[in-house]
C-alpha positions as CSV (number, residue, x, y, z in Angstrom):
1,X,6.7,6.3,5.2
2,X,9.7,3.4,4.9
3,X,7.4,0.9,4.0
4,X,6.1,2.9,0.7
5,X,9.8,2.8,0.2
6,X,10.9,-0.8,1.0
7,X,7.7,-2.5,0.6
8,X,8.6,-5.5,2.9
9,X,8.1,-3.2,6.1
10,X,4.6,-4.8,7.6
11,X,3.3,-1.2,8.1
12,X,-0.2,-2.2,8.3
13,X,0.7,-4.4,11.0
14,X,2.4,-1.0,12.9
15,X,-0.8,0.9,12.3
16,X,-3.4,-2.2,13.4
17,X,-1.0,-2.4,16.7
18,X,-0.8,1.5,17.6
19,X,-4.3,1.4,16.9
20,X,-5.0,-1.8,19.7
21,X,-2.9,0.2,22.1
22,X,-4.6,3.4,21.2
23,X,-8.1,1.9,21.6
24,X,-7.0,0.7,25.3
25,X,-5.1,3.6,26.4
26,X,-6.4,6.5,25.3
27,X,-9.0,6.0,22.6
28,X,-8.4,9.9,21.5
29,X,-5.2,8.8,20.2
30,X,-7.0,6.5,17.5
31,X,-7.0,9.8,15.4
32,X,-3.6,10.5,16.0
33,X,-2.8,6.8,14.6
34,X,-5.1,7.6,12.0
35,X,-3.4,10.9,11.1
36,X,0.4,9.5,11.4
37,X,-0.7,6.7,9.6
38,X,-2.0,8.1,6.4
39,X,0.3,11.4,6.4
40,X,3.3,8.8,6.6
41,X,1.9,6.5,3.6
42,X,1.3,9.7,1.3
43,X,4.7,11.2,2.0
44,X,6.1,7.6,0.9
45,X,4.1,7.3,-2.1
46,X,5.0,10.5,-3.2
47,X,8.5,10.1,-2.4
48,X,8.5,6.8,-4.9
49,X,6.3,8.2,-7.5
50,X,8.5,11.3,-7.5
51,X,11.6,9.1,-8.1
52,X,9.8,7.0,-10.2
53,X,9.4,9.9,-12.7
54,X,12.4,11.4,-12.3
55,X,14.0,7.6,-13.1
56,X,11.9,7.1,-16.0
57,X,12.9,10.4,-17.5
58,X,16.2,10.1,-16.8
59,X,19.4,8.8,-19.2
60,X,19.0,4.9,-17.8
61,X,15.4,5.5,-16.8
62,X,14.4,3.3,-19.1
63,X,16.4,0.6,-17.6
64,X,15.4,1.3,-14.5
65,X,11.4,1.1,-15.4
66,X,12.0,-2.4,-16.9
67,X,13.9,-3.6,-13.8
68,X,10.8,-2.5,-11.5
69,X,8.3,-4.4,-14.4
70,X,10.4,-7.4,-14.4
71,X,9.4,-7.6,-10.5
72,X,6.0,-7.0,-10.9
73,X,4.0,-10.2,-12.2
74,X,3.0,-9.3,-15.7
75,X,-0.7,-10.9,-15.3
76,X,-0.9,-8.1,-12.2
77,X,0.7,-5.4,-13.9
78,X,-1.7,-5.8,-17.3
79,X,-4.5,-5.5,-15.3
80,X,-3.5,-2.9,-13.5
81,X,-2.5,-0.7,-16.8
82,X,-6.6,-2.1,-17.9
83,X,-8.1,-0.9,-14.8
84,X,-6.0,2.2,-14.6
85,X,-7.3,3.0,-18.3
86,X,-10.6,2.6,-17.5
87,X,-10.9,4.4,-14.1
88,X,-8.1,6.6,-13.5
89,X,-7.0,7.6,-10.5
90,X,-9.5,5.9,-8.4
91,X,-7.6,2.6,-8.9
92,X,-5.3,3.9,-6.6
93,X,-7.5,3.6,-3.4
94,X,-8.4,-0.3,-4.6
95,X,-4.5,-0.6,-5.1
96,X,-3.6,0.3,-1.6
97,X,-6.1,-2.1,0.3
98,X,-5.6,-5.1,-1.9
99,X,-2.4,-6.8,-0.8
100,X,0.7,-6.5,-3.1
101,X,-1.8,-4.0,-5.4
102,X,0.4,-0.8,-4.9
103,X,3.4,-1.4,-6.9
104,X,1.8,-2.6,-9.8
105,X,-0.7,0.2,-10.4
106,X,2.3,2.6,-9.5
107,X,4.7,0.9,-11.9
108,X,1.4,1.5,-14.5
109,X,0.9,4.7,-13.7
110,X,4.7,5.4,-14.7
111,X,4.5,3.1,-17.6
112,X,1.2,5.5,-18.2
113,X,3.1,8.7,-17.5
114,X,0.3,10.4,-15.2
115,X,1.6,13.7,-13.9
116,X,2.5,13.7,-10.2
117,X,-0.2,15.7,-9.2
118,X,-2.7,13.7,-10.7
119,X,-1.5,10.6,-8.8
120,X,-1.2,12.7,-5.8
121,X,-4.7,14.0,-6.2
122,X,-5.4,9.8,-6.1
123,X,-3.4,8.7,-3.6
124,X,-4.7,10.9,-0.9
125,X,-8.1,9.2,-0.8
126,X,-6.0,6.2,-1.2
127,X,-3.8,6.4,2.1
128,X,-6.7,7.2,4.0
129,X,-8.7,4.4,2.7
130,X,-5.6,2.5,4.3
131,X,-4.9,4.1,7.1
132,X,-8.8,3.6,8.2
133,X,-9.3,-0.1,7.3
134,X,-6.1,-1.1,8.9
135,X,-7.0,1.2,12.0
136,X,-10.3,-1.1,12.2
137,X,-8.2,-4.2,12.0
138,X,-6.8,-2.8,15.2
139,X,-10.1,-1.4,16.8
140,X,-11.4,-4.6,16.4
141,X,-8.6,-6.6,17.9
142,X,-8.7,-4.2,20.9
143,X,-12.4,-4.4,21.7
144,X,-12.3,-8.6,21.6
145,X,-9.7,-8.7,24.7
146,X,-9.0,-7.3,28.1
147,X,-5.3,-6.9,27.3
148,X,-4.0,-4.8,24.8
149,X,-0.8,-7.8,23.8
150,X,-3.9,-9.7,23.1
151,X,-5.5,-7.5,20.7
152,X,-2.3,-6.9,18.9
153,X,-1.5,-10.4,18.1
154,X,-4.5,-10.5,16.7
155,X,-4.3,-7.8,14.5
156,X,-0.5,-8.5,13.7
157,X,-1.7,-11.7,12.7
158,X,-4.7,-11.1,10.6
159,X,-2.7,-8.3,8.9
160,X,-0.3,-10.7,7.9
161,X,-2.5,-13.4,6.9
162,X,-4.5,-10.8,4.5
163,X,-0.7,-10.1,3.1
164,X,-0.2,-13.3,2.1
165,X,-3.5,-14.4,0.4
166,X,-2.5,-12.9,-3.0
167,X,0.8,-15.3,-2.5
168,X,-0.9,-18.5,-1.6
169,X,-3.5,-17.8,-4.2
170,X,-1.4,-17.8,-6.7
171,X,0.8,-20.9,-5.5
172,X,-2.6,-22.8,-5.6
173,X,-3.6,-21.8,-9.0
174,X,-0.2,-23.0,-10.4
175,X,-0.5,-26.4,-8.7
């Protein structure tokens, strides 16, 4: 739930390393990762959107809403605002597994003005969408080694490394 809130947490990292240590403890407890997981990502979205609205309609709202644009990369949040125009809600699920995709298509959804439910509706499907992939990051880890430390740097690792592709992609197309 903190990191919808302060994006910088690494919780896909958390939920790839509960699920290694799941996988070798007690491989029931996979769908209590699972469940923890996405319940947690959904509160935190909705938490933000809600604020988001209630920033947006408020007396420096608008001050606010072009702060959090000026943050997100304008190429990222155009397309966003495209895609969200052309497919709705379902954006939302692509937004949470692409790396750095969440803020942008919630900061277009606001600039948009979809109704919370609406972006509630979409962000269900989203968190679990999330919660699963980055639980099979960690199922993964966990089957390759013996030890469960193993299987966790491994999926801390490539959780991290998916983070920063959109940053080194873009730092190669500018050079």
């Amino acid at each position: 739930m903190l990191g919808s809130l302060i994006p910088v947490v690494p919780t896909g990292a958390l939920v790839s390393g509960a699920a290694v240590v799941a996988f070798h403890r007690d491989p029931v407890m996979l769908a209590v990762v699972f469940g923890v997981a996405s319940f947690a990502a959904f509160l935190g979205d909705a938490g933000l959107y809600w604020l988001g609205l209630r920033g947006v309609h408020s007396r420096g709202g608008s001050r606010w809403l072009h702060r959090l644009q000026s943050r997100v990369d304008t190429d990222t949040l155009g397309r966003a605002e495209r895609q969200l125009e052309q497919h709705g809600a379902a954006v939302l699920i692509l937004s949470r597994l692409v790396p750095a995709g969440r803020l942008p298509v919630m900061v277009a959804c606001l600039l948009a003005e979809m109704p919370l439910r609406r972006f509630l509706h979409g962000d269900i499907a989203a968190c679990l969408a999330w919660a699963a992939a980055y639980q099979v990051i960690g199922i993964v880890g966990g089957s390759l080694f013996p030890e469960p430390w193993q299987g966790v740097a491994l999926a801390v690792g490539l959780t991290f490394l998916i983070a920063a592709y959109p940053t080194v992609r873009k730092r190669l197309r500018k050079s």
